[in-house]
Coordinates of C-alpha atoms and ligand atoms in Angstrom, one line a residue:
M1 CA -0.1 -0.2 0.1
I2 CA 0.8 3.2 -0.6
K3 CA 1.4 5.1 2.8
K4 CA 0.4 9.5 2.4
R5 CA 1.7 10.3 4.8
F6 CA 5.0 10.3 7.1
Y7 CA 6.2 9.4 11.0
I8 CA 9.7 9.8 11.2
T9 CA 11.5 9.9 14.7
T10 CA 15.4 10.4 15.6
P11 CA 16.1 8.9 18.8
I12 CA 15.8 11.4 21.6
Y13 CA 19.8 11.8 23.0
Y14 CA 20.6 12.1 26.3
P15 CA 21.3 15.1 28.0
S16 CA 24.5 13.6 30.2
A17 CA 26.6 15.9 28.2
K18 CA 27.0 17.7 25.0
L19 CA 26.1 16.5 21.6
H20 CA 28.9 15.3 18.7
I21 CA 29.5 14.5 15.5
G22 CA 27.6 11.1 16.0
H23 CA 23.8 12.6 17.0
A24 CA 24.8 15.7 14.3
Y25 CA 25.0 12.1 11.7
C26 CA 21.4 10.6 12.3
T27 CA 18.9 14.1 13.3
T28 CA 20.9 15.3 10.2
L29 CA 19.5 12.2 7.6
T30 CA 16.9 12.2 9.1
D31 CA 16.1 15.9 7.7
V32 CA 17.6 15.0 4.3
F33 CA 15.0 12.3 4.7
A34 CA 12.1 14.3 6.2
R35 CA 12.7 17.0 3.4
Y36 CA 12.8 15.4 1.0
K37 CA 9.3 13.2 2.2
R38 CA 7.6 16.7 1.9
M39 CA 9.7 18.3 -1.1
R40 CA 8.1 14.7 -3.6
G41 CA 4.1 17.2 -1.6
F42 CA 4.2 14.1 1.2
E43 CA 3.3 15.0 4.9
C44 CA 5.7 14.0 7.2
Y45 CA 6.0 14.8 10.8
F46 CA 9.8 15.0 12.0
L47 CA 10.5 14.1 16.1
T48 CA 13.5 14.6 18.0
G49 CA 13.8 15.2 21.9
A50 CA 15.5 14.3 25.1
D51 CA 15.7 11.7 27.2
E52 CA 16.3 13.4 29.9
H53 CA 16.0 11.1 33.0
G54 CA 17.8 8.3 34.8
Q55 CA 20.3 6.9 37.2
K56 CA 23.4 8.8 34.6
I57 CA 21.9 11.7 34.3
E58 CA 21.3 12.1 38.3
K59 CA 24.8 11.4 39.2
N60 CA 26.4 14.1 36.1
A61 CA 24.0 16.2 37.8
A62 CA 25.9 15.8 41.3
S63 CA 28.8 15.2 40.2
A64 CA 28.5 19.5 38.5
G65 CA 26.8 20.2 41.8
K66 CA 23.3 20.9 40.4
T67 CA 19.7 19.7 40.5
P68 CA 19.2 17.4 37.2
Q69 CA 16.6 19.4 35.9
Q70 CA 19.3 22.6 35.7
F71 CA 21.2 20.0 34.5
V72 CA 19.2 18.6 31.6
D73 CA 18.2 22.7 31.3
E74 CA 21.5 23.6 30.5
I75 CA 22.2 20.5 28.2
V76 CA 19.6 20.6 25.9
D77 CA 19.3 24.2 25.3
G78 CA 22.7 23.5 23.5
F79 CA 20.8 20.1 21.1
Y80 CA 17.9 23.6 20.9
K81 CA 20.9 26.2 19.1
L82 CA 22.3 22.5 16.8
W83 CA 19.5 21.5 15.1
E84 CA 19.1 25.5 14.7
L85 CA 22.4 25.8 13.6
L86 CA 22.3 22.4 11.5
D87 CA 18.9 23.9 9.6
I88 CA 17.0 20.2 11.3
S89 CA 13.4 20.7 10.5
N90 CA 11.7 18.9 13.7
D91 CA 7.6 19.9 14.0
D92 CA 8.0 18.7 17.3
F93 CA 11.0 18.8 20.4
I94 CA 9.9 16.0 23.6
R95 CA 11.5 16.1 27.0
T96 CA 10.6 13.2 28.9
T97 CA 10.8 15.4 31.5
Q98 CA 7.5 17.3 30.4
D99 CA 3.7 16.6 31.7
R100 CA 2.5 15.8 28.7
H101 CA 4.7 12.8 28.6
V102 CA 5.2 12.3 32.6
K103 CA 1.2 11.6 32.8
V104 CA 0.6 9.2 30.1
V105 CA 3.7 7.3 30.9
Q106 CA 2.5 7.0 34.4
D107 CA -0.9 5.4 32.9
I108 CA 0.8 3.5 30.5
F109 CA 2.4 1.8 33.2
S110 CA -1.1 2.0 35.2
K111 CA -2.9 -0.2 32.2
M112 CA -0.1 -2.5 31.9
L113 CA 0.4 -3.4 35.4
E114 CA -3.5 -3.6 35.3
K115 CA -3.6 -5.8 32.1
G116 CA -0.9 -8.7 34.1
D117 CA 2.0 -7.8 31.7
I118 CA 3.6 -6.5 34.6
Y119 CA 3.6 -7.9 38.1
L120 CA 6.0 -7.0 41.2
G121 CA 9.8 -9.2 41.7
K122 CA 13.5 -9.2 42.0
Y123 CA 15.4 -8.6 39.8
E124 CA 19.4 -10.0 40.8
G125 CA 21.7 -9.2 38.0
W126 CA 24.9 -7.7 36.6
Y127 CA 24.2 -4.3 36.0
C128 CA 25.8 -1.5 33.6
T129 CA 25.4 1.9 35.3
P130 CA 27.2 3.5 32.5
C131 CA 24.0 1.9 30.1
E132 CA 21.3 1.1 32.3
A133 CA 21.3 -2.0 31.6
F134 CA 20.7 -5.2 33.3
W135 CA 22.9 -8.4 31.7
T136 CA 22.6 -12.3 32.6
D137 CA 25.8 -14.3 33.0
T138 CA 26.0 -14.9 29.9
Q139 CA 26.5 -11.9 28.7
V140 CA 29.0 -10.1 29.9
G141 CA 30.8 -13.1 30.2
P142 CA 33.8 -14.6 32.2
D143 CA 34.4 -10.9 32.9
H144 CA 31.7 -9.6 33.9
I145 CA 32.2 -6.8 30.8
C146 CA 29.3 -5.1 29.8
P147 CA 28.7 -6.5 26.3
D148 CA 27.9 -2.8 24.8
C149 CA 30.6 -0.2 26.0
G150 CA 32.8 -2.8 27.6
R151 CA 32.9 -1.6 30.4
P152 CA 32.6 -3.9 34.4
V153 CA 28.9 -4.4 35.2
Q154 CA 28.4 -4.8 39.2
M155 CA 26.2 -7.1 40.5
A156 CA 23.0 -5.6 41.6
E157 CA 19.8 -6.7 43.9
E158 CA 16.6 -5.0 43.9
E159 CA 13.1 -5.4 44.7
A160 CA 11.4 -4.5 40.9
Y161 CA 8.3 -4.4 38.4
F162 CA 9.1 -7.2 35.6
F163 CA 6.7 -6.9 31.8
K164 CA 6.6 -10.5 31.2
T165 CA 8.3 -10.7 27.4
G166 CA 7.0 -14.2 26.9
N167 CA 3.5 -13.0 26.6
Y168 CA 4.7 -11.5 23.5
L169 CA 8.0 -13.3 22.1
D170 CA 5.4 -15.4 19.9
S171 CA 3.7 -13.0 18.2
L172 CA 7.4 -11.2 17.8
L173 CA 8.3 -13.1 15.8
K174 CA 5.5 -13.6 13.6
F175 CA 6.0 -10.1 13.3
Y176 CA 9.6 -10.6 12.2
D177 CA 8.4 -12.8 9.5
D178 CA 5.8 -11.3 8.2
N179 CA 7.5 -7.9 8.4
P180 CA 10.8 -8.6 6.5
K181 CA 11.1 -4.9 5.8
F182 CA 10.3 -3.8 9.5
L183 CA 13.5 -4.3 10.4
V184 CA 16.8 -2.7 8.5
P185 CA 19.1 -3.5 7.3
E186 CA 18.3 -6.9 7.4
S187 CA 21.5 -8.7 9.6
R188 CA 20.4 -6.2 12.7
K189 CA 17.2 -8.4 12.8
N190 CA 19.3 -12.2 12.7
E191 CA 21.4 -10.1 15.1
M192 CA 18.6 -9.7 17.6
I193 CA 17.3 -12.9 17.0
N194 CA 20.9 -15.5 17.7
T195 CA 22.1 -12.6 20.3
F196 CA 19.4 -12.1 22.2
I197 CA 15.7 -13.7 21.6
K198 CA 17.4 -17.9 21.3
P199 CA 19.3 -17.9 24.5
G200 CA 16.1 -16.9 25.8
L201 CA 14.7 -13.5 26.9
D202 CA 13.6 -12.8 30.2
D203 CA 11.4 -10.7 31.5
L204 CA 12.3 -7.4 31.2
C205 CA 12.7 -5.4 34.5
V206 CA 11.2 -2.3 34.4
S207 CA 11.3 0.0 37.1
R208 CA 14.3 1.1 40.0
T209 CA 14.8 2.2 43.0
S210 CA 18.7 2.6 43.5
F211 CA 18.0 6.6 42.7
S212 CA 15.2 9.4 42.0
W213 CA 15.3 10.7 39.3
G214 CA 12.9 8.8 37.1
I215 CA 9.2 9.0 36.5
P216 CA 7.1 7.6 39.7
I217 CA 5.2 4.9 39.4
R218 CA 1.2 6.2 40.9
E219 CA 0.3 3.2 42.7
N220 CA 4.4 2.5 44.0
P221 CA 5.9 5.8 44.9
K222 CA 9.1 4.6 45.7
H223 CA 9.9 2.7 42.2
V224 CA 11.0 5.2 38.7
I225 CA 9.7 3.4 36.1
Y226 CA 13.2 1.9 34.6
V227 CA 14.5 4.7 32.0
W228 CA 14.0 2.6 28.0
L229 CA 10.4 2.2 29.1
D230 CA 9.7 6.3 29.2
A231 CA 11.8 7.1 27.1
L232 CA 10.4 4.6 24.0
T233 CA 7.3 5.7 25.0
N234 CA 8.3 8.7 23.7
Y235 CA 7.0 8.4 20.0
I236 CA 3.5 8.3 21.1
T237 CA 3.1 11.1 24.3
A238 CA 4.6 13.3 21.5
L239 CA 2.2 12.9 19.1
G240 CA -1.0 13.7 22.4
Y241 CA -1.6 9.5 22.5
D242 CA -3.9 9.1 25.7
S243 CA -4.3 12.8 25.8
D244 CA -7.3 15.2 25.4
H245 CA -5.0 15.6 21.9
P246 CA -5.4 13.2 20.1
E247 CA -5.3 14.5 16.8
L248 CA -1.4 14.0 15.8
F249 CA -2.1 10.7 17.5
K250 CA -4.5 9.6 15.6
K251 CA -3.4 11.2 12.4
Y252 CA -0.1 10.1 12.7
W253 CA 0.3 6.3 14.5
E254 CA -3.8 5.3 14.2
D255 CA -3.9 5.7 10.7
P256 CA -2.8 3.4 8.7
E257 CA -2.5 5.3 5.4
C258 CA 0.4 6.8 7.2
E259 CA 3.9 5.2 7.2
I260 CA 6.1 5.0 10.7
I261 CA 9.7 5.4 11.0
H262 CA 12.5 5.3 13.6
I263 CA 15.4 5.8 13.0
L264 CA 18.4 4.8 15.8
G265 CA 21.3 3.8 16.0
A266 CA 22.9 0.0 16.5
D267 CA 23.4 0.9 20.0
I268 CA 20.1 0.7 21.1
T269 CA 18.3 -1.5 18.4
R270 CA 17.6 -4.0 20.9
F271 CA 15.8 -1.8 22.8
H272 CA 13.9 -0.3 19.9
A273 CA 13.4 -3.5 17.7
I274 CA 12.4 -6.4 21.5
Y275 CA 11.0 -4.7 23.5
W276 CA 9.1 -1.7 21.8
P277 CA 7.2 -3.8 19.8
M278 CA 6.2 -5.6 23.0
F279 CA 5.3 -2.4 24.4
L280 CA 3.6 -1.6 21.9
E281 CA 0.9 -4.6 21.5
S282 CA 0.9 -4.5 25.3
L283 CA -1.4 -1.1 24.8
G284 CA -3.8 -2.5 21.8
L285 CA -1.2 0.2 19.4
R286 CA 0.1 -0.7 15.8
K287 CA 3.9 -1.3 15.7
P288 CA 5.7 1.0 13.4
D289 CA 6.0 0.0 9.8
R290 CA 10.0 0.2 9.6
E291 CA 13.2 1.0 11.7
F292 CA 16.3 2.1 9.9
V293 CA 19.1 0.7 11.9
H294 CA 22.2 2.9 11.0
G295 CA 26.4 2.1 11.6
L296 CA 28.2 3.9 14.4
L297 CA 31.2 6.8 13.4
M298 CA 34.1 6.0 14.8
M299 CA 37.2 8.2 15.6
K300 CA 40.1 6.1 14.4
D301 CA 40.1 2.9 16.1
S302 CA 37.6 3.2 18.7
K303 CA 33.9 4.2 19.3
M304 CA 33.0 8.4 20.0
S305 CA 31.4 8.2 23.0
K306 CA 30.9 11.9 25.9
S307 CA 32.0 9.0 28.2
K308 CA 35.9 8.8 26.1
G309 CA 36.2 12.3 25.6
N310 CA 37.2 12.0 22.0
V311 CA 34.1 14.0 20.0
V312 CA 34.0 16.2 16.9
D313 CA 31.4 19.4 18.4
P314 CA 29.8 19.8 15.1
F315 CA 29.3 23.9 16.4
P316 CA 33.0 24.5 14.9
L317 CA 32.8 22.3 12.1
V318 CA 29.3 24.0 10.7
E319 CA 31.0 27.8 12.0
R320 CA 33.6 27.4 9.5
Y321 CA 33.2 25.7 6.6
G322 CA 28.8 25.9 7.1
V323 CA 26.5 24.6 8.1
D324 CA 25.6 22.6 3.9
A325 CA 28.8 21.1 4.0
L326 CA 28.9 19.5 7.3
R327 CA 25.2 18.5 6.2
Y328 CA 26.9 16.7 3.4
Y329 CA 30.1 15.5 4.1
L330 CA 27.9 13.5 6.8
T331 CA 25.0 12.4 4.2
R332 CA 27.9 11.6 1.8
E333 CA 30.1 10.1 3.3
V334 CA 29.3 7.2 5.7
T335 CA 26.5 5.3 3.9
F336 CA 23.6 4.9 5.8
G337 CA 23.6 1.5 7.4
S338 CA 27.7 1.2 7.2
D339 CA 29.4 2.2 10.4
G340 CA 32.5 4.5 9.1
S341 CA 34.9 7.0 10.3
F342 CA 35.5 10.6 11.5
S343 CA 38.7 11.9 9.9
P344 CA 39.6 15.2 8.8
E345 CA 41.4 14.7 5.8
Q346 CA 38.0 13.2 4.3
F347 CA 36.4 16.3 5.4
V348 CA 38.4 18.7 4.2
E349 CA 38.5 16.0 0.7
R350 CA 35.0 15.7 0.5
I351 CA 34.5 19.2 0.3
N352 CA 36.9 20.3 -2.0
A353 CA 36.3 16.9 -4.4
D354 CA 32.5 17.3 -4.6
L355 CA 30.9 20.8 -3.6
A356 CA 34.0 22.7 -4.8
N357 CA 35.3 21.3 -7.3
S358 CA 32.7 19.5 -8.8
F359 CA 28.9 21.1 -8.6
G360 CA 30.3 24.2 -7.8
N361 CA 32.8 24.7 -10.6
L362 CA 30.1 23.4 -13.2
L363 CA 27.8 26.1 -11.8
N364 CA 30.1 28.4 -12.4
R365 CA 32.0 27.4 -15.7
T366 CA 27.5 27.6 -16.8
V367 CA 26.7 30.6 -15.9
S368 CA 30.0 32.4 -17.3
M369 CA 29.6 31.4 -20.0
I370 CA 25.4 31.9 -20.4
N371 CA 27.3 36.2 -19.5
K372 CA 29.3 35.1 -21.7
Y373 CA 27.8 33.7 -25.5
F374 CA 24.1 34.7 -24.3
D375 CA 24.6 37.9 -22.6
G376 CA 23.6 36.0 -19.6
V377 CA 20.2 34.7 -20.7
I378 CA 19.9 30.9 -20.4
P379 CA 18.5 29.7 -24.4
E380 CA 15.7 28.4 -24.5
Y381 CA 15.1 24.1 -24.7
K382 CA 15.2 23.2 -28.4
G383 CA 15.2 19.1 -27.9
D384 CA 18.2 17.5 -28.1
V385 CA 21.1 19.1 -31.1
T386 CA 24.5 18.2 -30.6
A387 CA 25.3 14.4 -30.6
F388 CA 26.3 14.8 -26.5
D389 CA 22.7 16.0 -25.8
G390 CA 21.0 13.7 -25.6
A391 CA 23.3 11.6 -23.2
L392 CA 23.0 14.2 -20.4
R393 CA 19.6 14.2 -21.0
T394 CA 18.9 10.1 -20.9
A395 CA 20.8 10.7 -17.6
A396 CA 19.1 13.6 -15.8
E397 CA 16.2 11.6 -15.8
S398 CA 17.7 7.9 -14.9
T399 CA 19.7 9.9 -12.0
V400 CA 15.7 11.7 -10.9
R401 CA 14.7 7.8 -11.0
L402 CA 17.6 6.5 -8.8
Y403 CA 17.0 8.5 -6.6
E404 CA 13.8 8.6 -5.7
S405 CA 14.0 4.4 -5.5
N406 CA 16.6 5.4 -2.7
L407 CA 16.5 7.9 -0.4
D408 CA 12.4 6.0 -0.7
D409 CA 14.2 3.3 0.8
L410 CA 16.4 5.4 2.9
K411 CA 19.7 4.2 0.9
I412 CA 20.0 8.5 1.8
T413 CA 24.3 7.9 0.6
E414 CA 23.4 6.1 -3.0
A415 CA 20.6 8.4 -3.5
I416 CA 22.9 11.9 -3.5
A417 CA 26.5 9.8 -5.2
A418 CA 23.8 9.1 -7.6
V419 CA 23.3 12.9 -8.2
N420 CA 26.9 13.4 -7.8
D421 CA 26.9 10.7 -11.1
L422 CA 25.1 13.6 -12.9
V423 CA 27.7 16.6 -12.1
S424 CA 30.6 14.6 -13.1
R425 CA 28.1 13.3 -15.9
A426 CA 27.8 17.0 -16.6
N427 CA 31.3 18.7 -16.3
K428 CA 32.2 15.4 -18.6
Y429 CA 29.8 16.9 -21.2
I430 CA 31.6 20.4 -21.4
D431 CA 34.5 18.9 -22.2
E432 CA 33.0 17.2 -24.8
T433 CA 30.3 19.4 -26.7
T434 CA 33.3 22.1 -26.1
P435 CA 31.7 25.1 -25.9
W436 CA 34.7 27.4 -27.0
V437 CA 34.8 25.8 -29.9
L438 CA 31.6 26.5 -30.6
A439 CA 31.5 29.5 -30.2
K440 CA 34.9 29.8 -32.3
E441 CA 32.9 28.4 -35.3
G442 CA 29.9 30.0 -35.2
K443 CA 28.0 27.0 -34.2
I444 CA 25.4 29.1 -32.5
E445 CA 22.3 26.8 -31.8
E446 CA 24.6 23.9 -30.8
L447 CA 25.7 25.9 -28.2
A448 CA 23.1 27.3 -27.1
S449 CA 21.8 23.7 -26.7
V450 CA 24.9 22.7 -25.2
M451 CA 24.8 25.8 -22.4
N452 CA 20.1 24.9 -22.1
H453 CA 21.4 21.4 -21.2
L454 CA 23.5 22.2 -18.2
A455 CA 21.0 24.6 -16.7
N456 CA 18.7 22.1 -16.9
A457 CA 21.4 18.8 -16.2
I458 CA 22.5 21.7 -12.7
F459 CA 18.4 22.6 -12.3
V460 CA 17.7 18.1 -11.5
A461 CA 21.1 18.3 -9.1
A462 CA 20.9 21.5 -7.4
K463 CA 16.8 20.1 -6.6
L464 CA 17.6 17.1 -5.7
Y465 CA 20.3 17.9 -3.4
E466 CA 18.1 20.9 -1.5
P467 CA 17.1 18.3 0.8
V468 CA 21.1 18.7 2.0
L469 CA 22.1 21.3 1.0
V470 CA 20.0 23.6 1.9
K471 CA 21.2 26.5 1.7
S472 CA 23.3 26.0 -1.7
S473 CA 20.7 25.0 -3.9
P474 CA 18.7 28.1 -3.7
K475 CA 21.4 29.7 -3.8
A476 CA 22.3 27.7 -7.2
F477 CA 18.6 28.3 -8.9
D478 CA 19.0 32.0 -7.3
Q479 CA 22.6 31.7 -9.6
L480 CA 20.0 30.4 -12.5
G481 CA 17.9 33.3 -12.0
I482 CA 15.1 30.7 -11.9
D483 CA 12.1 33.0 -9.4
E484 CA 10.9 31.1 -6.1
N485 CA 8.0 29.8 -7.5
D486 CA 8.8 28.3 -10.6
R487 CA 11.5 26.2 -7.9
D488 CA 8.6 22.7 -7.4
Y489 CA 9.9 19.7 -7.2
E490 CA 7.7 19.0 -10.2
K491 CA 10.1 20.3 -13.0
V492 CA 12.8 17.4 -12.0
Y493 CA 10.8 14.9 -14.9
K494 CA 10.6 17.9 -17.5
F495 CA 14.0 18.2 -18.5
G496 CA 14.3 21.4 -20.6
S497 CA 11.7 23.4 -17.9
I498 CA 14.8 25.5 -17.6
G499 CA 15.6 27.9 -20.1
G500 CA 14.5 32.2 -21.0
T501 CA 15.6 33.2 -17.7
K502 CA 18.9 35.9 -16.8
V503 CA 20.7 34.0 -14.7
V504 CA 22.4 36.2 -11.8
K505 CA 26.8 35.0 -11.1
G506 CA 27.2 35.0 -7.8
D507 CA 30.4 33.9 -5.2
Q508 CA 31.6 30.5 -5.7
L509 CA 28.6 28.4 -3.5
F510 CA 31.9 26.3 -2.2
P511 CA 35.4 27.8 -2.1
R512 CA 37.8 25.8 -2.5
L513 CA 39.1 24.8 0.8
D514 CA 42.8 24.9 1.6
A515 CA 43.5 21.0 2.6
A516 CA 46.8 20.8 5.3
I517 CA 46.0 24.0 6.5
E518 CA 42.1 22.7 6.9
V519 CA 43.1 19.3 8.0
E520 CA 45.6 20.8 10.7
Y521 CA 42.4 23.2 11.9
I522 CA 40.1 20.3 13.2
Q523 CA 43.2 18.5 14.4
G524 CA 43.4 20.7 16.4
L525 CA 39.7 21.7 17.2
M526 CA 39.4 17.3 18.5
G527 CA 42.9 17.5 19.8
L528 CA 45.2 15.1 17.4
R529 CA 47.2 18.0 16.5
K530 CA 51.1 16.9 17.6
E531 CA 52.0 20.9 18.8
Ligands
ME8_601 O1 20.7 5.9 23.6 N1 28.1 7.9 15.3 O2 21.2 8.3 23.8 P1 22.2 8.9 23.2 C1 26.8 7.7 14.8 N2 18.5 8.1 24.9 N3 25.6 7.9 15.6 C2 26.1 8.0 16.9 C3 27.1 8.4 18.0 C4 27.9 7.8 17.2 N4 29.6 7.8 17.5 N5 26.4 8.3 19.0 C5 25.4 8.3 19.4 C6 20.2 6.8 24.1 N6 24.7 8.4 18.1 C7 19.0 7.3 24.4 C8 18.2 7.1 23.0 S1 14.9 7.0 22.5 C9 14.4 6.7 23.0 C10 16.8 6.6 23.7 C11 23.7 8.1 17.3 O3 22.1 10.3 23.7 C12 23.0 7.0 17.4 O4 22.0 7.6 17.2 O5 23.1 7.6 24.2 C13 22.5 6.2 19.1 O6 21.7 5.9 19.0 C14 21.7 7.6 19.2 O7 22.4 8.8 18.9 C15 22.6 7.3 21.3 O8 21.6 8.9 21.7

């Protein structure tokens, strides 16, 4: 069934420390997808937020000499600033300390308790404080190490509430079978089954008494609700589930015509792919259509993490190189769905090769030639005139199809790579057609066709890049003299629709970076520079 609208979410990040480039990666790629869908005329509701409860935050706040609320307020302020800086187009931002969330989470807990899906018992197990997770003997192994973060775990015991996973396990496995596209990449599903389900899935401990920074259980307030039960439900509380304003919930969750997509990193697949569908079923609610698991950005050989202090701060990168450079790098460098690494050399190389030399240069050369040969007016489309015109036109047409099919399938990196290929093709077309020779030989019709084909190819590329290059694509349209009201997406299907407007020469979209200077600058930001 072709869905009419989309609900797309990022994880809600912990305000235990400032966000780094890994968080920017997830949010930027989710934003690219949301902008793409809107550009194609779909309604798309985009949610992100902050996961503010839990022991780690309580501890970090205490070491900073602040109350947990003061502590998270300050850090969450930085979240807002970062998303604004990166031009993130989220429709809402949920904080798990907001009343709209707290009250509903308490209701959800009560419903599960009443239904018998949650019971009171005793918990004994290996607990990893930084990850807020209990693990079994097998999972921690002989060295008693957290399988997620690699740090030591401690034995802990407490009276606690449990969620009966057994009530929903068969149904979950059937759901996986019936919905092969639910969890992608496919390898993640096998990992869930082999690592967590096959060895025997315990009931999930869903309350804590060892700290108090959480949502109290209404029926027994010395317990707070486990941070993952609290956090996962953000996806429905933000829409007004179980509230006096259920309109968004009806439109974006209950309505089968809406496609629900969660984007998340590989580190939190277990919570989203196993427990979240169970919680939803317990509440009698529909499950998401898609969970897309992206890989983690590494720093050299180790995971980038706040606690290891080897993080890249996105703020100075945007200040120096612009929002589009960072958005582009994140989208293009590391294939969405695979692991990758950040390196200053690759950052500078990407900007120079793809944006300055390829796309920026294409636009610059074309605008200059149209100024020189046609007094700045883009010649009208007259069909394919030179021997090379057809190839460029069909390349543009097939790029649109490839871009859409990739993006619809969340293959965002591949979609953008297809646009790069079109840009390279257009640069090659200049070498093939040698406009300066056509001008010398007075072949005006051919020359006009070449300029028109170039302008049309640039329009298609700039339009397809627009969800990523949010500032530069509009500048490219300005340089082609295309009015703001004439930039609609439908034009990418009509090669030749650009023509007759007066170009406006502007600044280089992406000035070439001096690699040696910039690599050193970024290394300095990362604390890698050898003094
Ligand atoms: O796990 N590379 O929050 P969190 C790529 N609050 N992405 C990264 C990354 C990296 N090095 N580091 C983090 C939590 N991320 C919970 C989520 S959702 C109901 C609750 C991204 O602040 C990635 O998307 O630790 C990962 O899943 C998420 O940030 C974890 O953020």
